[in-house]
GROMACS .gro file of N, CA and C in nm:
model
  498
    1MET      N    1   0.235  -1.552  -3.899
    1MET     CA    2   0.170  -1.519  -3.746
    1MET      C    3   0.076  -1.396  -3.718
    2SER      N    4   0.172  -1.315  -3.755
    2SER     CA    5   0.137  -1.151  -3.762
    2SER      C    6   0.017  -1.133  -3.878
    3ASN      N    7   0.043  -1.201  -3.970
    3ASN     CA    8  -0.065  -1.160  -4.096
    3ASN      C    9  -0.198  -1.231  -4.057
    4ARG      N   10  -0.178  -1.332  -3.993
    4ARG     CA   11  -0.338  -1.363  -3.950
    4ARG      C   12  -0.389  -1.338  -3.851
    5LEU      N   13  -0.324  -1.249  -3.748
    5LEU     CA   14  -0.338  -1.172  -3.624
    5LEU      C   15  -0.422  -1.056  -3.730
    6ILE      N   16  -0.354  -0.980  -3.802
    6ILE     CA   17  -0.418  -0.852  -3.907
    6ILE      C   18  -0.545  -0.893  -3.939
    7ASP      N   19  -0.542  -1.008  -4.038
    7ASP     CA   20  -0.637  -1.001  -4.139
    7ASP      C   21  -0.753  -1.054  -4.013
    8LEU      N   22  -0.764  -1.140  -3.897
    8LEU     CA   23  -0.878  -1.142  -3.811
    8LEU      C   24  -0.887  -1.016  -3.735
    9LEU      N   25  -0.816  -0.889  -3.727
    9LEU     CA   26  -0.874  -0.787  -3.664
    9LEU      C   27  -0.921  -0.715  -3.759
   10LEU      N   28  -0.909  -0.725  -3.892
   10LEU     CA   29  -0.977  -0.634  -3.980
   10LEU      C   30  -1.102  -0.691  -4.013
   11GLN      N   31  -1.146  -0.831  -3.988
   11GLN     CA   32  -1.283  -0.876  -4.007
   11GLN      C   33  -1.376  -0.850  -3.885
   12LEU      N   34  -1.287  -0.771  -3.777
   12LEU     CA   35  -1.381  -0.735  -3.665
   12LEU      C   36  -1.446  -0.593  -3.709
   13ALA      N   37  -1.548  -0.549  -3.666
   13ALA     CA   38  -1.642  -0.445  -3.656
   13ALA      C   39  -1.550  -0.326  -3.599
   14PRO      N   40  -1.540  -0.201  -3.632
   14PRO     CA   41  -1.419  -0.092  -3.529
   14PRO      C   42  -1.481  -0.091  -3.365
   15ARG      N   43  -1.590  -0.106  -3.358
   15ARG     CA   44  -1.632  -0.100  -3.184
   15ARG      C   45  -1.566  -0.210  -3.148
   16GLU      N   46  -1.574  -0.357  -3.175
   16GLU     CA   47  -1.494  -0.493  -3.171
   16GLU      C   48  -1.355  -0.442  -3.116
   17ARG      N   49  -1.324  -0.378  -3.226
   17ARG     CA   50  -1.168  -0.331  -3.214
   17ARG      C   51  -1.140  -0.239  -3.123
   18ILE      N   52  -1.171  -0.155  -3.082
   18ILE     CA   53  -1.181  -0.045  -2.982
   18ILE      C   54  -1.205  -0.136  -2.827
   19LEU      N   55  -1.268  -0.271  -2.820
   19LEU     CA   56  -1.314  -0.315  -2.678
   19LEU      C   57  -1.194  -0.387  -2.710
   20LEU      N   58  -1.170  -0.462  -2.787
   20LEU     CA   59  -1.058  -0.523  -2.807
   20LEU      C   60  -0.907  -0.450  -2.743
   21GLY      N   61  -0.887  -0.328  -2.791
   21GLY     CA   62  -0.798  -0.214  -2.751
   21GLY      C   63  -0.797  -0.263  -2.607
   22LEU      N   64  -0.914  -0.179  -2.588
   22LEU     CA   65  -0.907  -0.152  -2.436
   22LEU      C   66  -0.912  -0.270  -2.312
   23LEU      N   67  -0.927  -0.395  -2.372
   23LEU     CA   68  -0.900  -0.525  -2.273
   23LEU      C   69  -0.771  -0.528  -2.268
   24PHE      N   70  -0.668  -0.497  -2.387
   24PHE     CA   71  -0.514  -0.527  -2.369
   24PHE      C   72  -0.444  -0.387  -2.327
   25ALA      N   73  -0.519  -0.286  -2.322
   25ALA     CA   74  -0.459  -0.165  -2.279
   25ALA      C   75  -0.488  -0.132  -2.118
   26LEU      N   76  -0.631  -0.196  -2.062
   26LEU     CA   77  -0.645  -0.129  -1.921
   26LEU      C   78  -0.666  -0.254  -1.835
   27VAL      N   79  -0.744  -0.392  -1.897
   27VAL     CA   80  -0.782  -0.499  -1.815
   27VAL      C   81  -0.696  -0.602  -1.782
   28LEU      N   82  -0.606  -0.602  -1.879
   28LEU     CA   83  -0.516  -0.711  -1.879
   28LEU      C   84  -0.388  -0.609  -1.730
   29PRO      N   85  -0.337  -0.506  -1.784
   29PRO     CA   86  -0.256  -0.474  -1.694
   29PRO      C   87  -0.331  -0.429  -1.524
   30LEU      N   88  -0.478  -0.404  -1.528
   30LEU     CA   89  -0.522  -0.405  -1.395
   30LEU      C   90  -0.536  -0.561  -1.341
   31GLY      N   91  -0.546  -0.659  -1.399
   31GLY     CA   92  -0.555  -0.791  -1.376
   31GLY      C   93  -0.420  -0.829  -1.315
   32LEU      N   94  -0.336  -0.796  -1.374
   32LEU     CA   95  -0.192  -0.802  -1.312
   32LEU      C   96  -0.132  -0.757  -1.222
   33VAL      N   97  -0.200  -0.625  -1.163
   33VAL     CA   98  -0.195  -0.549  -1.067
   33VAL      C   99  -0.239  -0.612  -0.971
   34PHE      N  100  -0.358  -0.659  -0.948
   34PHE     CA  101  -0.466  -0.690  -0.875
   34PHE      C  102  -0.398  -0.857  -0.829
   35ALA      N  103  -0.348  -0.921  -0.922
   35ALA     CA  104  -0.339  -1.042  -0.904
   35ALA      C  105  -0.202  -1.080  -0.866
   36VAL      N  106  -0.106  -0.993  -0.883
   36VAL     CA  107   0.044  -1.005  -0.872
   36VAL      C  108   0.079  -0.899  -0.787
   37LEU      N  109   0.075  -0.790  -0.829
   37LEU     CA  110   0.165  -0.692  -0.739
   37LEU      C  111   0.112  -0.637  -0.596
   38LEU      N  112  -0.069  -0.621  -0.589
   38LEU     CA  113  -0.107  -0.621  -0.428
   38LEU      C  114  -0.074  -0.737  -0.323
   39PRO      N  115  -0.096  -0.842  -0.407
   39PRO     CA  116  -0.048  -0.975  -0.289
   39PRO      C  117   0.097  -0.947  -0.235
   40LEU      N  118   0.200  -0.914  -0.340
   40LEU     CA  119   0.348  -0.872  -0.308
   40LEU      C  120   0.337  -0.791  -0.187
   41SER      N  121   0.273  -0.668  -0.201
   41SER     CA  122   0.274  -0.562  -0.152
   41SER      C  123   0.256  -0.604  -0.008
   42GLU      N  124   0.137  -0.657   0.000
   42GLU     CA  125   0.101  -0.704   0.135
   42GLU      C  126   0.200  -0.805   0.191
   43ASP      N  127   0.218  -0.905   0.137
   43ASP     CA  128   0.351  -0.974   0.179
   43ASP      C  129   0.487  -0.894   0.254
   44ARG      N  130   0.512  -0.773   0.155
   44ARG     CA  131   0.618  -0.695   0.192
   44ARG      C  132   0.579  -0.642   0.331
   45ARG      N  133   0.428  -0.567   0.358
   45ARG     CA  134   0.425  -0.515   0.460
   45ARG      C  135   0.421  -0.609   0.609
   46ALA      N  136   0.384  -0.723   0.572
   46ALA     CA  137   0.352  -0.803   0.711
   46ALA      C  138   0.522  -0.819   0.701
   47ALA      N  139   0.601  -0.866   0.625
   47ALA     CA  140   0.738  -0.897   0.646
   47ALA      C  141   0.804  -0.788   0.730
   48GLN      N  142   0.762  -0.652   0.687
   48GLN     CA  143   0.817  -0.531   0.769
   48GLN      C  144   0.767  -0.526   0.883
   49ALA      N  145   0.616  -0.546   0.921
   49ALA     CA  146   0.571  -0.581   1.087
   49ALA      C  147   0.639  -0.667   1.136
   50ALA      N  148   0.656  -0.788   1.081
   50ALA     CA  149   0.716  -0.898   1.171
   50ALA      C  150   0.882  -0.844   1.182
   51LEU      N  151   0.964  -0.763   1.086
   51LEU     CA  152   1.094  -0.717   1.123
   51LEU      C  153   1.134  -0.635   1.219
   52THR      N  154   0.983  -0.526   1.265
   52THR     CA  155   0.968  -0.455   1.331
   52THR      C  156   0.974  -0.490   1.464
   53GLU      N  157   0.872  -0.590   1.489
   53GLU     CA  158   0.818  -0.678   1.634
   53GLU      C  159   0.946  -0.744   1.670
   54ALA      N  160   1.044  -0.822   1.601
   54ALA     CA  161   1.160  -0.884   1.607
   54ALA      C  162   1.261  -0.791   1.636
   55ARG      N  163   1.274  -0.630   1.624
   55ARG     CA  164   1.382  -0.581   1.641
   55ARG      C  165   1.385  -0.517   1.791
   56ALA      N  166   1.225  -0.497   1.814
   56ALA     CA  167   1.140  -0.438   1.954
   56ALA      C  168   1.210  -0.584   2.010
   57LEU      N  169   1.150  -0.708   2.003
   57LEU     CA  170   1.211  -0.798   2.094
   57LEU      C  171   1.334  -0.787   2.124
   58ASP      N  172   1.396  -0.805   2.046
   58ASP     CA  173   1.578  -0.792   2.060
   58ASP      C  174   1.628  -0.675   2.143
   59SER      N  175   1.538  -0.545   2.130
   59SER     CA  176   1.607  -0.440   2.239
   59SER      C  177   1.540  -0.483   2.387
   60TRP      N  178   1.422  -0.532   2.392
   60TRP     CA  179   1.355  -0.584   2.504
   60TRP      C  180   1.462  -0.663   2.550
   61VAL      N  181   1.517  -0.780   2.519
   61VAL     CA  182   1.610  -0.852   2.574
   61VAL      C  183   1.731  -0.793   2.599
   62ILE      N  184   1.803  -0.702   2.525
   62ILE     CA  185   1.903  -0.663   2.564
   62ILE      C  186   1.877  -0.571   2.662
   63ALA      N  187   1.771  -0.507   2.697
   63ALA     CA  188   1.766  -0.452   2.778
   63ALA      C  189   1.756  -0.513   2.937
   64ARG      N  190   1.711  -0.616   2.918
   64ARG     CA  191   1.683  -0.720   3.029
   64ARG      C  192   1.816  -0.789   3.075
   65ARG      N  193   1.899  -0.798   2.952
   65ARG     CA  194   2.044  -0.859   3.019
   65ARG      C  195   2.097  -0.767   3.077
   66ALA      N  196   2.100  -0.608   3.054
   66ALA     CA  197   2.132  -0.507   3.105
   66ALA      C  198   2.106  -0.524   3.259
   67GLU      N  199   1.935  -0.510   3.267
   67GLU     CA  200   1.915  -0.560   3.393
   67GLU      C  201   1.987  -0.651   3.491
   68LEU      N  202   1.971  -0.766   3.423
   68LEU     CA  203   2.038  -0.888   3.499
   68LEU      C  204   2.189  -0.875   3.536
   69ALA      N  205   2.260  -0.818   3.470
   69ALA     CA  206   2.415  -0.779   3.525
   69ALA      C  207   2.410  -0.675   3.630
   70GLY      N  208   2.297  -0.567   3.633
   70GLY     CA  209   2.321  -0.482   3.750
   70GLY      C  210   2.223  -0.562   3.894
   71LEU      N  211   2.163  -0.653   3.841
   71LEU     CA  212   2.152  -0.733   3.965
   71LEU      C  213   2.260  -0.767   4.058
   72ALA      N  214   2.228  -0.754   4.210
   72ALA     CA  215   2.333  -0.785   4.279
   72ALA      C  216   2.337  -0.968   4.269
   73GLN      N  217   2.436  -0.997   4.293
   73GLN     CA  218   2.490  -1.182   4.323
   73GLN      C  219   2.507  -1.184   4.439
   74PRO      N  220   2.444  -1.319   4.498
   74PRO     CA  221   2.410  -1.334   4.618
   74PRO      C  222   2.554  -1.353   4.648
   75ALA      N  223   2.589  -1.310   4.791
   75ALA     CA  224   2.713  -1.347   4.855
   75ALA      C  225   2.751  -1.509   4.870
   76ALA      N  226   2.832  -1.534   4.829
   76ALA     CA  227   2.872  -1.683   4.864
   76ALA      C  228   2.922  -1.671   5.030
   77GLN      N  229   2.840  -1.798   5.059
   77GLN     CA  230   2.857  -1.837   5.216
   77GLN      C  231   3.003  -1.916   5.244
   78ALA      N  232   3.080  -1.880   5.344
   78ALA     CA  233   3.213  -1.912   5.350
   78ALA      C  234   3.195  -2.083   5.406
   79THR      N  235   3.115  -2.076   5.488
   79THR     CA  236   3.074  -2.224   5.551
   79THR      C  237   2.941  -2.212   5.532
   80PRO      N  238   2.848  -2.347   5.526
   80PRO     CA  239   2.713  -2.369   5.509
   80PRO      C  240   2.697  -2.359   5.666
   81ALA      N  241   2.553  -2.312   5.696
   81ALA     CA  242   2.499  -2.332   5.866
   81ALA      C  243   2.487  -2.471   5.862
   82LYS      N  244   2.456  -2.511   6.038
   82LYS     CA  245   2.415  -2.611   6.046
   82LYS      C  246   2.315  -2.663   6.018
   83ALA      N  247   2.249  -2.785   5.961
   83ALA     CA  248   2.097  -2.815   5.905
   83ALA      C  249   2.018  -2.782   6.038
   84ILE      N  250   1.885  -2.717   5.998
   84ILE     CA  251   1.796  -2.694   6.122
   84ILE      C  252   1.727  -2.774   6.168
   85GLY      N  253   1.712  -2.879   6.090
   85GLY     CA  254   1.588  -3.027   6.105
   85GLY      C  255   1.449  -2.957   6.064
   86ALA      N  256   1.407  -3.091   6.091
   86ALA     CA  257   1.259  -3.091   5.989
   86ALA      C  258   1.169  -3.012   6.072
   87SER      N  259   1.157  -2.975   6.230
   87SER     CA  260   1.064  -2.920   6.314
   87SER      C  261   1.089  -2.734   6.263
   88ALA      N  262   1.218  -2.729   6.242
   88ALA     CA  263   1.218  -2.581   6.200
   88ALA      C  264   1.191  -2.554   6.064
   89VAL      N  265   1.245  -2.663   5.967
   89VAL     CA  266   1.157  -2.642   5.834
   89VAL      C  267   0.985  -2.625   5.849
   90GLU      N  268   0.970  -2.704   5.936
   90GLU     CA  269   0.821  -2.677   5.947
   90GLU      C  270   0.760  -2.558   5.991
   91GLN      N  271   0.805  -2.531   6.099
   91GLN     CA  272   0.822  -2.386   6.140
   91GLN      C  273   0.815  -2.272   6.034
   92SER      N  274   0.898  -2.281   5.962
   92SER     CA  275   0.927  -2.175   5.878
   92SER      C  276   0.816  -2.180   5.783
   93LEU      N  277   0.736  -2.296   5.748
   93LEU     CA  278   0.628  -2.337   5.675
   93LEU      C  279   0.498  -2.266   5.746
   94ILE      N  280   0.482  -2.268   5.866
   94ILE     CA  281   0.400  -2.229   5.948
   94ILE      C  282   0.402  -2.076   5.934
   95THR      N  283   0.502  -1.996   5.953
   95THR     CA  284   0.530  -1.840   5.926
   95THR      C  285   0.458  -1.801   5.819
   96ARG      N  286   0.514  -1.860   5.703
   96ARG     CA  287   0.484  -1.824   5.560
   96ARG      C  288   0.345  -1.863   5.512
   97LYS      N  289   0.295  -1.949   5.617
   97LYS     CA  290   0.124  -2.012   5.598
   97LYS      C  291   0.106  -2.102   5.487
   98LEU      N  292   0.206  -2.173   5.495
   98LEU     CA  293   0.223  -2.283   5.370
   98LEU      C  294   0.177  -2.414   5.457
   99ARG      N  295   0.200  -2.422   5.593
   99ARG     CA  296   0.165  -2.539   5.669
   99ARG      C  297   0.058  -2.626   5.595
  100THR      N  298  -0.079  -2.562   5.584
  100THR     CA  299  -0.180  -2.592   5.543
  100THR      C  300  -0.156  -2.673   5.386
  101ARG      N  301  -0.095  -2.649   5.352
  101ARG     CA  302  -0.081  -2.690   5.167
  101ARG      C  303   0.050  -2.810   5.155
  102LEU      N  304   0.095  -2.833   5.276
  102LEU     CA  305   0.176  -2.939   5.309
  102LEU      C  306   0.100  -3.095   5.281
  103SER      N  307   0.130  -3.158   5.181
  103SER     CA  308   0.063  -3.322   5.212
  103SER      C  309   0.159  -3.417   5.273
  104SER      N  310   0.282  -3.385   5.275
  104SER     CA  311   0.365  -3.476   5.333
  104SER      C  312   0.513  -3.458   5.374
  105LEU      N  313   0.575  -3.467   5.506
  105LEU     CA  314   0.709  -3.430   5.514
  105LEU      C  315   0.776  -3.541   5.573
  106GLU      N  316   0.854  -3.598   5.526
  106GLU     CA  317   0.933  -3.696   5.564
  106GLU      C  318   1.103  -3.709   5.579
  107THR      N  319   1.143  -3.742   5.695
  107THR     CA  320   1.306  -3.722   5.707
  107THR      C  321   1.337  -3.844   5.712
  108ARG      N  322   1.467  -3.852   5.651
  108ARG     CA  323   1.538  -4.018   5.622
  108ARG      C  324   1.670  -3.997   5.678
  109ASP      N  325   1.708  -4.124   5.716
  109ASP     CA  326   1.844  -4.129   5.784
  109ASP      C  327   1.952  -4.057   5.787
  110SER      N  328   1.977  -4.004   5.624
  110SER     CA  329   2.101  -3.950   5.606
  110SER      C  330   2.080  -3.782   5.606
  111GLY      N  331   1.967  -3.744   5.688
  111GLY     CA  332   1.908  -3.599   5.730
  111GLY      C  333   1.841  -3.523   5.612
  112GLU      N  334   1.792  -3.588   5.505
  112GLU     CA  335   1.756  -3.540   5.418
  112GLU      C  336   1.575  -3.528   5.471
  113ILE      N  337   1.529  -3.390   5.416
  113ILE     CA  338   1.391  -3.392   5.431
  113ILE      C  339   1.321  -3.393   5.303
  114ALA      N  340   1.218  -3.459   5.290
  114ALA     CA  341   1.129  -3.484   5.141
  114ALA      C  342   0.998  -3.411   5.206
  115LEU      N  343   0.945  -3.298   5.123
  115LEU     CA  344   0.829  -3.231   5.146
  115LEU      C  345   0.768  -3.264   5.004
  116ALA      N  346   0.600  -3.249   5.031
  116ALA     CA  347   0.524  -3.286   4.895
  116ALA      C  348   0.382  -3.196   4.914
  117PHE      N  349   0.408  -3.129   4.828
  117PHE     CA  350   0.271  -3.014   4.841
  117PHE      C  351   0.212  -3.055   4.713
  118ASP      N  352   0.051  -3.065   4.761
  118ASP     CA  353  -0.055  -3.149   4.643
  118ASP      C  354  -0.120  -3.000   4.554
  119GLU      N  355  -0.135  -2.896   4.639
  119GLU     CA  356  -0.153  -2.777   4.553
  119GLU      C  357  -0.102  -2.678   4.611
  120VAL      N  358  -0.027  -2.562   4.555
  120VAL     CA  359   0.035  -2.489   4.647
  120VAL      C  360   0.063  -2.380   4.546
  121ALA      N  361   0.043  -2.263   4.622
  121ALA     CA  362   0.084  -2.110   4.474
  121ALA      C  363   0.224  -2.096   4.470
  122PHE      N  364   0.259  -2.100   4.314
  122PHE     CA  365   0.390  -2.125   4.286
  122PHE      C  366   0.464  -1.997   4.372
  123THR      N  367   0.411  -1.880   4.339
  123THR     CA  368   0.510  -1.772   4.435
  123THR      C  369   0.519  -1.753   4.570
  124ASP      N  370   0.450  -1.829   4.612
  124ASP     CA  371   0.423  -1.855   4.780
  124ASP      C  372   0.547  -1.933   4.811
  125LEU      N  373   0.562  -2.051   4.718
  125LEU     CA  374   0.619  -2.180   4.722
  125LEU      C  375   0.798  -2.096   4.690
  126MET      N  376   0.812  -2.057   4.592
  126MET     CA  377   0.949  -1.973   4.559
  126MET      C  378   1.010  -1.904   4.646
  127ARG      N  379   0.914  -1.786   4.746
  127ARG     CA  380   0.917  -1.714   4.843
  127ARG      C  381   0.971  -1.787   4.944
  128TRP      N  382   0.912  -1.869   5.000
  128TRP     CA  383   0.929  -1.964   5.098
  128TRP      C  384   1.066  -2.042   5.068
  129LEU      N  385   1.102  -2.079   4.971
  129LEU     CA  386   1.281  -2.164   4.946
  129LEU      C  387   1.334  -2.036   4.917
  130ASP      N  388   1.322  -1.939   4.871
  130ASP     CA  389   1.407  -1.828   4.871
  130ASP      C  390   1.455  -1.750   4.977
  131ALA      N  391   1.374  -1.750   5.051
  131ALA     CA  392   1.395  -1.702   5.186
  131ALA      C  393   1.475  -1.784   5.298
  132GLY      N  394   1.459  -1.912   5.314
  132GLY     CA  395   1.513  -1.974   5.405
  132GLY      C  396   1.624  -2.043   5.347
  133ASP      N  397   1.647  -2.044   5.238
  133ASP     CA  398   1.779  -2.125   5.171
  133ASP      C  399   1.927  -2.122   5.227
  134PRO      N  400   1.965  -1.998   5.264
  134PRO     CA  401   2.078  -1.953   5.283
  134PRO      C  402   2.123  -1.984   5.411
  135ASP      N  403   1.980  -2.015   5.527
  135ASP     CA  404   1.997  -1.972   5.671
  135ASP      C  405   1.956  -2.164   5.706
  136TRP      N  406   1.897  -2.244   5.619
  136TRP     CA  407   1.842  -2.360   5.679
  136TRP      C  408   1.989  -2.466   5.708
  137GLY      N  409   2.078  -2.447   5.617
  137GLY     CA  410   2.199  -2.523   5.625
  137GLY      C  411   2.163  -2.685   5.550
  138TYR      N  412   2.034  -2.649   5.438
  138TYR     CA  413   2.036  -2.758   5.313
  138TYR      C  414   2.029  -2.655   5.211
  139SER      N  415   2.058  -2.784   5.133
  139SER     CA  416   2.063  -2.761   4.979
  139SER      C  417   1.942  -2.807   4.918
  140ILE      N  418   1.916  -2.773   4.829
  140ILE     CA  419   1.801  -2.816   4.757
  140ILE      C  420   1.833  -2.924   4.656
  141ALA      N  421   1.804  -3.035   4.672
  141ALA     CA  422   1.859  -3.164   4.574
  141ALA      C  423   1.757  -3.181   4.494
  142GLU      N  424   1.631  -3.174   4.492
  142GLU     CA  425   1.557  -3.196   4.388
  142GLU      C  426   1.440  -3.111   4.421
  143LEU      N  427   1.355  -3.059   4.301
  143LEU     CA  428   1.262  -2.978   4.309
  143LEU      C  429   1.189  -2.998   4.189
  144ARG      N  430   1.066  -3.080   4.200
  144ARG     CA  431   1.007  -3.110   4.116
  144ARG      C  432   0.856  -3.027   4.112
  145LEU      N  433   0.794  -2.960   4.012
  145LEU     CA  434   0.719  -2.890   4.003
  145LEU      C  435   0.591  -2.939   3.863
  146ARG      N  436   0.462  -2.925   3.915
  146ARG     CA  437   0.396  -2.972   3.797
  146ARG      C  438   0.283  -2.874   3.808
  147ALA      N  439   0.246  -2.801   3.688
  147ALA     CA  440   0.146  -2.727   3.673
  147ALA      C  441  -0.027  -2.783   3.725
  148LEU      N  442  -0.075  -2.720   3.759
  148LEU     CA  443  -0.251  -2.752   3.752
  148LEU      C  444  -0.342  -2.662   3.684
  149GLU      N  445  -0.460  -2.736   3.675
  149GLU     CA  446  -0.526  -2.679   3.633
  149GLU      C  447  -0.561  -2.487   3.676
  150ARG      N  448  -0.565  -2.526   3.786
  150ARG     CA  449  -0.579  -2.340   3.850
  150ARG      C  450  -0.469  -2.265   3.825
  151PRO      N  451  -0.488  -2.161   3.785
  151PRO     CA  452  -0.356  -2.069   3.719
  151PRO      C  453  -0.285  -2.047   3.855
  152ALA      N  454  -0.158  -2.051   3.825
  152ALA     CA  455  -0.040  -2.026   3.933
  152ALA      C  456  -0.014  -2.127   4.053
  153MET      N  457  -0.090  -2.227   4.025
  153MET     CA  458  -0.116  -2.303   4.125
  153MET      C  459  -0.008  -2.450   4.093
  154VAL      N  460   0.060  -2.504   4.159
  154VAL     CA  461   0.138  -2.625   4.144
  154VAL      C  462   0.148  -2.748   4.218
  155SER      N  463   0.185  -2.811   4.203
  155SER     CA  464   0.195  -2.933   4.272
  155SER      C  465   0.379  -2.980   4.274
  156ALA      N  466   0.410  -2.999   4.392
  156ALA     CA  467   0.532  -2.989   4.422
  156ALA      C  468   0.615  -3.079   4.504
  157GLN      N  469   0.719  -3.123   4.492
  157GLN     CA  470   0.809  -3.235   4.537
  157GLN      C  471   0.943  -3.154   4.576
  158VAL      N  472   0.966  -3.143   4.699
  158VAL     CA  473   1.107  -3.086   4.751
  158VAL      C  474   1.209  -3.174   4.796
  159THR      N  475   1.305  -3.177   4.787
  159THR     CA  476   1.393  -3.273   4.858
  159THR      C  477   1.515  -3.174   4.932
  160LEU      N  478   1.549  -3.151   5.049
  160LEU     CA  479   1.659  -3.103   5.115
  160LEU      C  480   1.759  -3.195   5.148
  161VAL      N  481   1.896  -3.148   5.120
  161VAL     CA  482   1.968  -3.274   5.192
  161VAL      C  483   2.073  -3.179   5.303
  162PRO      N  484   2.104  -3.171   5.385
  162PRO     CA  485   2.215  -3.131   5.433
  162PRO      C  486   2.363  -3.074   5.342
  163ALA      N  487   2.338  -2.952   5.387
  163ALA     CA  488   2.456  -2.869   5.268
  163ALA      C  489   2.578  -2.937   5.323
  164GLU      N  490   2.690  -2.968   5.237
  164GLU     CA  491   2.830  -3.002   5.261
  164GLU      C  492   2.915  -2.870   5.329
  165PRO      N  493   2.989  -2.894   5.413
  165PRO     CA  494   3.072  -2.806   5.469
  165PRO      C  495   3.190  -2.773   5.384
  166GLY      N  496   3.223  -2.635   5.359
  166GLY     CA  497   3.323  -2.571   5.302
  166GLY      C  498   3.402  -2.635   5.192
   0.00000   0.00000   0.00000
C-alpha cells in the first residue's frame, strides 16, 4: 500500500506534491478545527451560561425561602367570629369598591354565601378576601379563578361557609 502511494507521489510534479503537502498540513487540520472543535467550544460556552443562570436562580430561590421564613405567620384565632351575614359581606364589597364588579350574590339555607364576579382585578379581589377573612366568621370553601383576555383580570366564583366553632 505504501509503495503504491510513493509511486503515485513520484509521478506528480514537484509543485503538485507541495500543494498536496499543504493540503494535509494546513487545510485538513483547519477543517477539523472549524468542523469539530469550534462547535464544541460554543456548546461548552452555552452550557456554562446555563449553569450560571441555574446557580443564580438557585440563589434567588434560597433568598426567597429565607424571606418566607422571616414573614410573620398569622395568629390562629381561638374561636371564629360569628358569621357576619350577606349584607355585611356586600357592605365590605362596597367599601373596597368591588360591588360594581359583583355579578351575583346568593345566600343558601346552610348559611353559605356564593359570590360571582364576571370580571374583576385579581389583586383587588385578593386584597378584599385577605382583609376580611379573619373577621367575617366565614371560611372560604371554594375559590375558582379563570384568567381573562385582559391582563390581571379574572372571572371568580367564591363560596363562603360559616366557620366551625373551636
